[in-house]
Coordinates of C-alpha atoms in Angstrom, one line a residue:
X129 CA 0.0 0.0 0.0
X130 CA 1.2 3.5 -0.9
X131 CA 0.2 6.0 1.8
X132 CA 0.4 9.7 1.1
X133 CA 1.2 10.8 4.7
X134 CA 1.3 14.5 5.5
X135 CA 4.2 14.6 6.2
X136 CA 6.2 11.4 5.8
X137 CA 9.5 12.5 7.3
X138 CA 8.2 13.4 10.8
X139 CA 9.5 11.0 13.5
X140 CA 6.0 10.1 14.6
X141 CA 5.1 9.0 11.0
X142 CA 8.4 7.1 10.5
X143 CA 7.6 5.1 13.7
X144 CA 4.2 4.0 12.4
X145 CA 6.1 1.4 10.4
X146 CA 7.5 -1.7 12.2
X147 CA 11.0 -1.3 13.9
X148 CA 12.5 -4.1 11.7
X149 CA 11.6 -6.3 8.8
X150 CA 9.3 -5.4 5.9
X151 CA 6.5 -2.8 6.3
X152 CA 3.0 -3.6 5.1
X153 CA 2.7 -0.1 3.8
X154 CA 5.1 2.6 2.5
X155 CA 4.9 6.4 2.9
X156 CA 5.4 8.4 -0.2
X157 CA 8.4 10.8 0.2
X158 CA 7.5 14.4 0.9
X159 CA 7.6 16.6 -2.2
X160 CA 10.0 19.6 -1.9
X161 CA 7.8 22.7 -1.5
X162 CA 10.1 24.6 -3.8
X163 CA 10.3 21.8 -6.4
X164 CA 7.2 19.6 -6.0
X165 CA 8.5 17.1 -8.6
X166 CA 11.3 16.2 -6.3
X167 CA 11.1 14.5 -2.9
X168 CA 12.3 16.5 0.1
X169 CA 14.9 15.3 2.6
X170 CA 14.4 17.8 5.5
X171 CA 12.0 20.5 4.2
X172 CA 8.4 19.6 3.9
X173 CA 6.4 22.6 5.1
X174 CA 4.2 24.0 3.6
X175 CA 3.1 20.5 2.6
X176 CA 2.8 20.0 -1.1
X177 CA 0.6 16.9 -0.6
X178 CA -2.2 19.1 0.7
X179 CA -2.4 21.0 -2.6
X180 CA -5.5 19.8 -4.5
X181 CA -3.6 19.7 -7.8
X182 CA -1.0 17.3 -6.2
X183 CA -3.7 15.0 -4.8
X184 CA -5.5 15.0 -8.2
X185 CA -2.7 13.3 -10.0
X186 CA -0.4 11.5 -7.5
X187 CA -0.3 7.7 -7.3
X188 CA -1.4 6.6 -3.8
X189 CA -3.9 4.3 -2.1
X190 CA -4.7 6.1 1.1
X191 CA -4.4 9.8 2.1
X192 CA -3.4 10.3 5.7
X193 CA -3.2 13.8 7.3
X194 CA -1.0 14.1 10.4
X195 CA 0.4 17.6 10.6
X196 CA 0.8 20.7 8.5
X197 CA -2.8 21.5 7.6
X198 CA -2.4 24.8 9.5
X199 CA -0.8 26.0 6.2
X200 CA -4.2 25.7 4.5
X201 CA -7.4 27.7 4.7
X202 CA -10.6 25.8 5.4
X203 CA -11.6 26.5 1.8
X204 CA -8.4 24.9 0.5
X205 CA -9.0 21.8 2.7
X206 CA -12.5 21.6 1.4
X207 CA -11.2 21.6 -2.2
X208 CA -8.7 18.9 -1.2
X209 CA -11.5 16.7 0.2
X210 CA -13.4 17.2 -3.0
X211 CA -10.5 15.9 -5.0
X212 CA -10.1 12.8 -2.8
X213 CA -13.8 12.1 -3.1
X214 CA -13.8 12.3 -6.8
X215 CA -10.9 9.9 -7.0
X216 CA -12.4 7.5 -4.4
X217 CA -9.3 7.8 -2.2
X218 CA -9.8 7.1 1.6
X219 CA -9.0 10.0 3.9
X220 CA -7.6 9.3 7.4
X221 CA -7.0 12.0 9.9
X222 CA -4.8 11.6 13.0
X223 CA -6.0 14.4 15.4
X224 CA -2.8 15.3 17.3
X225 CA -3.8 18.8 18.3
X226 CA -7.3 19.7 19.2
X227 CA -6.0 23.2 20.2
X228 CA -3.1 24.3 18.0
X229 CA 0.0 25.2 20.2
X230 CA 1.1 27.7 17.6
X231 CA -2.1 29.7 17.4
X232 CA -2.9 32.4 20.0
X233 CA -6.7 31.7 19.5
X234 CA -8.5 28.6 18.5
X235 CA -11.0 29.7 15.9
X236 CA -9.0 29.0 12.7
X237 CA -7.8 25.6 13.9
X238 CA -11.3 24.7 14.8
X239 CA -12.5 25.5 11.3
X240 CA -9.7 23.5 9.7
X241 CA -10.3 20.5 12.0
X242 CA -14.0 20.8 11.3
X243 CA -13.5 20.2 7.6
X244 CA -11.2 17.3 8.1
X245 CA -13.0 15.5 10.9
X246 CA -16.3 15.7 9.0
X247 CA -14.8 14.4 5.8
X248 CA -12.4 11.7 7.1
X249 CA -13.2 8.1 6.5
X250 CA -11.5 7.3 9.8
X251 CA -10.2 9.5 12.6
X252 CA -7.4 8.5 14.9
X253 CA -6.2 10.2 18.0
X254 CA -3.7 9.4 20.7
X255 CA -5.6 9.4 24.0
X256 CA -9.0 8.5 25.4
X257 CA -9.5 12.1 26.6
X258 CA -9.0 13.5 23.1
X259 CA -11.3 10.8 21.7
X260 CA -14.0 11.9 24.1
X261 CA -13.6 15.5 23.0
X262 CA -13.9 14.5 19.3
X263 CA -17.1 12.6 20.1
X264 CA -18.5 15.5 22.0
X265 CA -17.6 18.2 19.4
X266 CA -18.1 16.4 16.1
X267 CA -20.0 13.2 16.9
X268 CA -17.2 11.1 15.5
X269 CA -15.8 7.9 17.1
X270 CA -12.0 8.1 17.0
X271 CA -9.7 5.1 17.0
X272 CA -7.2 5.6 20.0
X273 CA -3.7 4.5 19.2
X274 CA -0.8 5.5 21.5
X275 CA 2.1 7.7 20.4
X276 CA 5.0 5.4 19.5
X277 CA 8.5 6.1 20.8
X278 CA 10.4 9.2 19.6
X279 CA 14.0 8.4 20.4
X280 CA 15.5 5.5 18.4
X281 CA 15.5 2.2 20.3
X282 CA 19.3 1.8 20.3
X283 CA 19.8 5.4 21.6
X284 CA 17.2 4.7 24.3
X285 CA 19.1 1.7 25.5
X286 CA 22.5 3.5 25.5
X287 CA 21.2 6.6 27.4
X288 CA 19.2 4.4 29.8
X289 CA 22.5 2.6 30.7
X290 CA 24.2 5.9 31.2
X291 CA 21.4 7.0 33.6
X292 CA 21.7 3.8 35.6
X293 CA 25.5 4.2 35.9
X294 CA 25.3 7.9 37.1
X295 CA 26.4 8.6 40.6
X296 CA 25.5 12.3 40.6
X297 CA 23.9 13.5 43.8
X298 CA 22.1 16.4 42.1
X299 CA 18.5 16.6 41.2
X300 CA 18.3 18.4 37.8
X301 CA 15.0 20.1 36.7
X302 CA 14.8 21.2 33.1
X303 CA 12.5 23.8 31.5
X304 CA 13.0 24.3 27.8
X305 CA 11.4 27.4 26.3
X306 CA 12.8 26.8 22.8
X307 CA 11.5 29.7 20.6
X308 CA 8.4 30.3 22.7
X309 CA 5.4 28.8 21.1
X310 CA 2.1 30.6 21.6
X311 CA 1.1 27.9 24.1
X312 CA 4.1 28.5 26.4
X313 CA 4.0 30.8 29.4
X314 CA 7.2 30.0 31.3
X315 CA 7.7 33.0 33.6
X316 CA 5.2 32.1 36.4
X317 CA 6.4 28.5 36.3
X318 CA 10.1 29.6 36.5
X319 CA 9.4 31.8 39.5
X320 CA 7.8 29.0 41.4
X321 CA 10.6 26.5 40.5
X322 CA 13.2 29.1 41.5
X323 CA 11.5 29.6 44.9
X324 CA 10.8 25.9 45.5
X325 CA 14.3 24.5 44.9
X326 CA 15.9 26.8 47.4
X327 CA 14.9 24.4 50.1
X328 CA 16.0 21.3 48.1
X329 CA 19.7 20.5 48.6
X330 CA 21.3 19.5 45.3
X331 CA 18.4 20.7 43.2
X332 CA 19.5 22.5 40.0
X333 CA 17.2 24.4 37.7
X334 CA 18.4 24.3 34.0
X335 CA 16.7 26.5 31.4
X336 CA 17.4 26.1 27.7
X337 CA 16.2 28.6 25.2
X338 CA 17.0 29.7 21.6
X339 CA 19.1 32.8 20.6
X340 CA 16.2 34.4 18.8
X341 CA 14.2 34.8 22.1
X342 CA 17.0 35.4 24.6
X343 CA 19.8 37.2 22.9
X344 CA 19.9 41.1 23.2
X345 CA 19.5 41.4 19.5
X346 CA 17.3 38.3 19.0
X347 CA 14.7 38.6 16.3
X348 CA 12.0 37.5 18.7
X349 CA 13.5 38.6 22.0
X350 CA 11.1 38.4 24.9
X351 CA 12.6 41.1 27.2
X352 CA 10.8 40.2 30.4
X353 CA 11.7 36.5 30.3
X354 CA 15.2 37.2 29.0
X355 CA 16.0 39.8 31.8
X356 CA 14.6 37.5 34.5
X357 CA 16.8 34.6 33.3
X358 CA 19.9 36.8 32.8
X359 CA 19.6 38.0 36.4
X360 CA 18.8 34.5 37.8
X361 CA 21.8 33.1 35.9
X362 CA 24.1 35.9 37.1
X363 CA 23.1 35.1 40.7
X364 CA 23.7 31.4 40.2
X365 CA 20.0 30.4 40.7
X366 CA 19.6 29.1 37.1
X367 CA 21.8 27.1 34.8
X368 CA 21.0 29.0 31.6
X369 CA 21.9 27.4 28.2
X370 CA 21.3 29.6 25.1
X371 CA 21.6 27.9 21.7
X372 CA 20.0 27.3 18.4
X373 CA 17.8 24.3 17.5
X374 CA 19.5 21.2 18.9
X375 CA 20.2 18.2 16.6
X376 CA 18.6 15.0 17.9
X377 CA 21.8 13.6 19.4
X378 CA 22.3 16.7 21.6
X379 CA 18.6 16.9 22.4
X380 CA 18.5 13.3 23.7
X381 CA 21.7 13.8 25.7
X382 CA 20.1 16.9 27.3
X383 CA 16.8 15.3 28.1
X384 CA 18.5 12.1 29.5
X385 CA 20.5 14.3 31.8
X386 CA 17.4 15.6 33.6
X387 CA 15.6 14.1 36.5
X388 CA 12.4 16.1 35.9
X389 CA 11.2 17.9 32.8
X390 CA 8.6 20.6 33.3
X391 CA 6.2 21.6 30.5
X392 CA 5.2 25.3 30.7
X393 CA 2.1 25.0 28.5
X394 CA -1.2 26.9 29.0
X395 CA -3.0 25.0 26.3
X396 CA -2.4 22.1 23.9
X397 CA -3.4 18.5 23.5
X398 CA -0.5 16.0 23.2
X399 CA 3.3 16.2 23.4
X400 CA 6.1 14.5 21.5
X401 CA 8.5 16.1 24.0
X402 CA 6.7 14.2 26.7
X403 CA 7.1 10.9 24.8
X404 CA 10.9 11.5 24.3
X405 CA 11.3 12.0 28.0
X406 CA 9.4 8.8 28.7
X407 CA 11.8 7.0 26.3
X408 CA 14.8 8.3 28.2
X409 CA 13.5 7.6 31.7
X410 CA 13.0 11.3 32.5
X411 CA 10.0 12.1 34.7
X412 CA 7.6 14.7 33.2
X413 CA 5.8 17.3 35.2
X414 CA 2.9 18.4 32.9
X415 CA 0.1 20.9 33.1
X416 CA -3.5 19.9 33.5
X417 CA -4.6 21.4 30.2
X418 CA -4.8 19.0 27.3
X419 CA -4.4 15.3 27.5
X420 CA -0.8 15.0 28.6
X421 CA -1.6 12.8 31.6
X422 CA -3.5 10.4 29.3
X423 CA -0.3 9.7 27.3
X424 CA 1.5 7.9 30.1
X425 CA 2.4 8.3 33.8
X426 CA 3.3 11.9 34.6
X427 CA 3.2 14.3 37.5
X428 CA 0.7 17.2 37.1
X429 CA 0.2 20.7 38.1
X430 CA -2.7 23.1 37.6
X431 CA -2.1 25.3 34.5
X432 CA -4.4 26.3 31.6
X433 CA -5.7 29.4 30.0
X434 CA -7.8 30.4 33.0
X435 CA -5.6 29.5 36.0
X436 CA -2.2 28.8 37.4
X437 CA -2.0 26.7 40.6
X438 CA 1.4 27.6 42.0
X439 CA 1.0 25.4 45.1
X440 CA 0.4 22.3 43.0
X441 CA 3.5 23.0 41.0
X442 CA 5.6 23.3 44.1
X443 CA 4.1 20.2 45.7
X444 CA 4.8 18.2 42.6
X445 CA 8.4 19.3 42.5
X446 CA 8.9 18.4 46.1
X447 CA 7.3 15.0 45.5
X448 CA 9.5 14.3 42.6
X449 CA 12.6 15.3 44.6
X450 CA 11.6 13.0 47.6
X451 CA 10.5 9.9 45.7
X452 CA 12.4 10.1 42.3
X453 CA 9.6 8.3 40.4
X454 CA 10.4 6.1 37.4
X455 CA 7.7 7.0 34.9
X456 CA 9.4 6.1 31.7
X457 CA 8.8 3.2 29.3
X458 CA 11.3 0.5 28.7
X459 CA 12.9 -0.3 25.4
X460 CA 11.0 -3.6 25.1
X461 CA 7.7 -1.9 25.9
X462 CA 8.3 0.7 23.2
X463 CA 9.3 -1.9 20.7
X464 CA 6.2 -3.9 21.3
X465 CA 4.0 -0.9 21.3
X466 CA 5.4 0.2 17.9
X467 CA 4.7 -3.2 16.4
X468 CA 1.1 -3.0 17.6
X469 CA 0.6 0.5 16.3
X470 CA 2.0 -0.5 12.9
X471 CA -0.4 -3.5 12.8
X472 CA -3.3 -1.3 13.8
X473 CA -2.6 1.2 10.9
X474 CA -2.3 -1.7 8.5
X475 CA -5.6 -3.1 9.5
X476 CA -7.3 0.2 9.2
X477 CA -5.9 1.0 5.8
X478 CA -7.0 -2.4 4.5
X479 CA -10.5 -2.1 5.9
X480 CA -10.9 1.3 4.2
X481 CA -9.6 0.0 0.9
X482 CA -11.9 -3.1 1.1

């Protein structure tokens, strides 16, 4: 089976195929947005596959939308759906985000989702909570399939061994602000973490962020956050790391060096970052918005668009410090899960084609 997956190069999509041996389906390579006749190696956005003219002539059996439809207007998506209907091609939607983490408001994403959810021959999502929201909002029953591992299995095994061999007495808490998605609101979280760890011997707060947000001449500098971090770093209260986008090897090394990863999100649905932490044995402290706690065992604190519960954040940090919970997934568990997820996609595609 030839699956037009939007996109195909994303790690989530790559890990929908079995970890070894032949795959029952293949993902078409992403066309290069600048040269649609060529396949892309790293650049796939804006996705060429979502253009109605591409879908009208390309050779595929199933069309599967994962990410990237925020590049299209609802009208464009309706035209795409019409082309797929004319050709008799099944449309599958995996609803990763029910609230787009890059959009300051939800209206546009709701319209885009409305077109795809209504038209899809099958809807997949990652958690029971998200499936319940889809049923409530659109009256569609979604197939729930868990997010497969993010970190490659051999890397997981190597970094797990390194963690087990570590004799460090510190407790390292990480908060990664990257380039500050719209969904992120790190400053209130940082203030509570800074205050809380003062009473926890050996606790270290590490904050990583990108140059564009934290440099004095950064193109997207956030002065309030940047100034707070600069002062906290100068006073030795924060281990501040400023860099550009980390390649996978460096990113996995960083996450595997944390005892607790804190997600500073006010809204969202699911998190690949959370899954990478689980791969590496790093406990996640996630907000109560979205369905992060449905993805796997995490610690939680109250945070959404309407409220921030500072006490629950401090309590969760102290609990993690005292108990050092092991909330990750083993290499064997992740391998088995990936095999089952691949089989479930194969079954679904074959049912739709039948």
